[in-house]
């Protein structure tokens, strides 16, 4: 899963781009729910939030390093297929 750092400027552009509704406004800036972020696996070739973020503040979450297989399983689960 990816995460949003405190460099986020709350520009709102990433939230509607997420195919998994993983992004929401947090206490101070936008946050990603690691349970819903598949790094866009299953939907797109590239993480859509990273593509649109103007300040490049969306790295991989160091506590949620996942393989492509694990991300695909999460995608299937979110789709209700597994
Ligand atoms: Fe959503 Fe994809 Fe960004 Fe994860 S990488 S938060 S699934 S847009
Ligand atoms: Fe924050 Fe980047 Fe999302 Fe804008 S696109 S709200 S700066 S994480």
Coordinates of C-alpha atoms and ligand atoms in Angstrom, one line a residue:
X1 CA 0.0 0.0 0.0
X2 CA 1.0 3.6 -0.5
X3 CA 0.9 6.4 2.0
X4 CA 0.5 10.2 1.9
X5 CA 3.2 12.2 3.8
X6 CA 2.7 15.5 5.6
X7 CA 4.0 17.3 2.5
X8 CA 0.4 16.9 1.2
X9 CA -1.1 20.3 0.3
X10 CA -4.7 19.0 0.4
X11 CA -5.3 19.8 -3.3
X12 CA -8.0 17.1 -3.5
X13 CA -7.0 15.8 -7.0
X14 CA -6.0 12.3 -5.9
X15 CA -9.1 11.4 -4.0
X16 CA -11.5 11.0 -7.0
X17 CA -8.9 9.2 -9.1
X18 CA -8.6 6.2 -6.7
X19 CA -10.4 3.2 -8.1
X20 CA -10.7 1.6 -4.6
X21 CA -12.0 4.6 -2.7
X22 CA -8.9 4.3 -0.5
X23 CA -8.2 8.0 -0.1
X24 CA -10.0 10.3 2.3
X25 CA -9.4 13.5 4.2
X26 CA -7.7 12.8 7.5
X27 CA -7.2 15.1 10.5
X28 CA -4.6 17.3 8.8
X29 CA -4.1 16.0 5.3
X30 CA -5.3 13.3 3.0
X31 CA -4.8 9.7 4.1
X32 CA -4.8 6.3 2.3
X33 CA -6.5 3.3 3.9
X34 CA -3.9 0.5 3.5
X35 CA -6.7 -2.1 3.5
X36 CA -8.1 -0.6 0.4
X37 CA -5.0 0.5 -1.5
X38 CA -3.9 -2.1 -4.1
X39 CA -1.3 0.3 -5.5
X40 CA -3.8 0.3 -8.4
X41 CA -3.1 -3.4 -9.2
X42 CA -6.1 -4.8 -10.9
X43 CA -7.2 -1.4 -12.3
X44 CA -4.2 0.4 -13.8
X45 CA -0.6 0.0 -14.7
X46 CA 0.5 2.9 -12.5
X47 CA -0.7 4.2 -9.2
X48 CA -3.2 6.9 -10.2
X49 CA -2.8 9.0 -7.1
X50 CA 1.0 9.2 -7.7
X51 CA 0.3 10.2 -11.4
X52 CA -1.8 13.2 -10.4
X53 CA -0.1 14.4 -7.2
X54 CA 1.6 17.8 -7.8
X55 CA 4.0 17.5 -4.9
X56 CA 5.0 13.8 -5.1
X57 CA 4.1 13.0 -1.5
X58 CA 2.8 9.4 -2.0
X59 CA 5.6 6.8 -1.3
X60 CA 5.2 3.1 -0.5
X61 CA 4.1 2.6 3.1
X62 CA 7.2 1.1 4.8
X63 CA 4.9 -1.0 7.1
X64 CA 2.8 -2.2 4.2
X65 CA 5.2 -3.6 1.7
X66 CA 3.3 -6.1 -0.5
X67 CA 4.0 -8.3 -3.5
X68 CA 2.1 -7.9 -6.7
X69 CA 0.4 -11.2 -5.8
X70 CA -0.8 -9.9 -2.5
X71 CA -2.0 -6.7 -4.1
X72 CA -3.9 -8.8 -6.6
X73 CA -5.5 -10.8 -3.8
X74 CA -6.6 -7.6 -2.1
X75 CA -8.1 -6.4 -5.4
X76 CA -10.1 -9.6 -5.7
X77 CA -11.3 -9.3 -2.1
X78 CA -12.3 -5.7 -2.6
X79 CA -14.2 -6.8 -5.7
X80 CA -16.0 -9.4 -3.7
X81 CA -14.6 -12.2 -5.8
X82 CA -12.5 -13.9 -3.1
Ligands
LIG1 FE1 -5.9 4.4 -4.6 FE2 -4.2 3.4 -6.5 FE3 -3.4 5.5 -4.9 FE4 -3.7 3.1 -3.8 S1 -2.2 3.7 -5.4 S2 -4.5 5.0 -3.0 S3 -5.4 2.2 -5.0 S4 -5.1 5.5 -6.4
LIG2 FE1 -2.2 15.6 -1.1 FE2 -1.0 14.9 -3.4 FE3 -3.5 14.1 -2.9 FE4 -3.0 16.6 -3.5 S1 -2.7 14.9 -4.8 S2 -4.4 15.8 -1.9 S3 -1.1 16.9 -2.5 S4 -1.7 13.5 -1.7

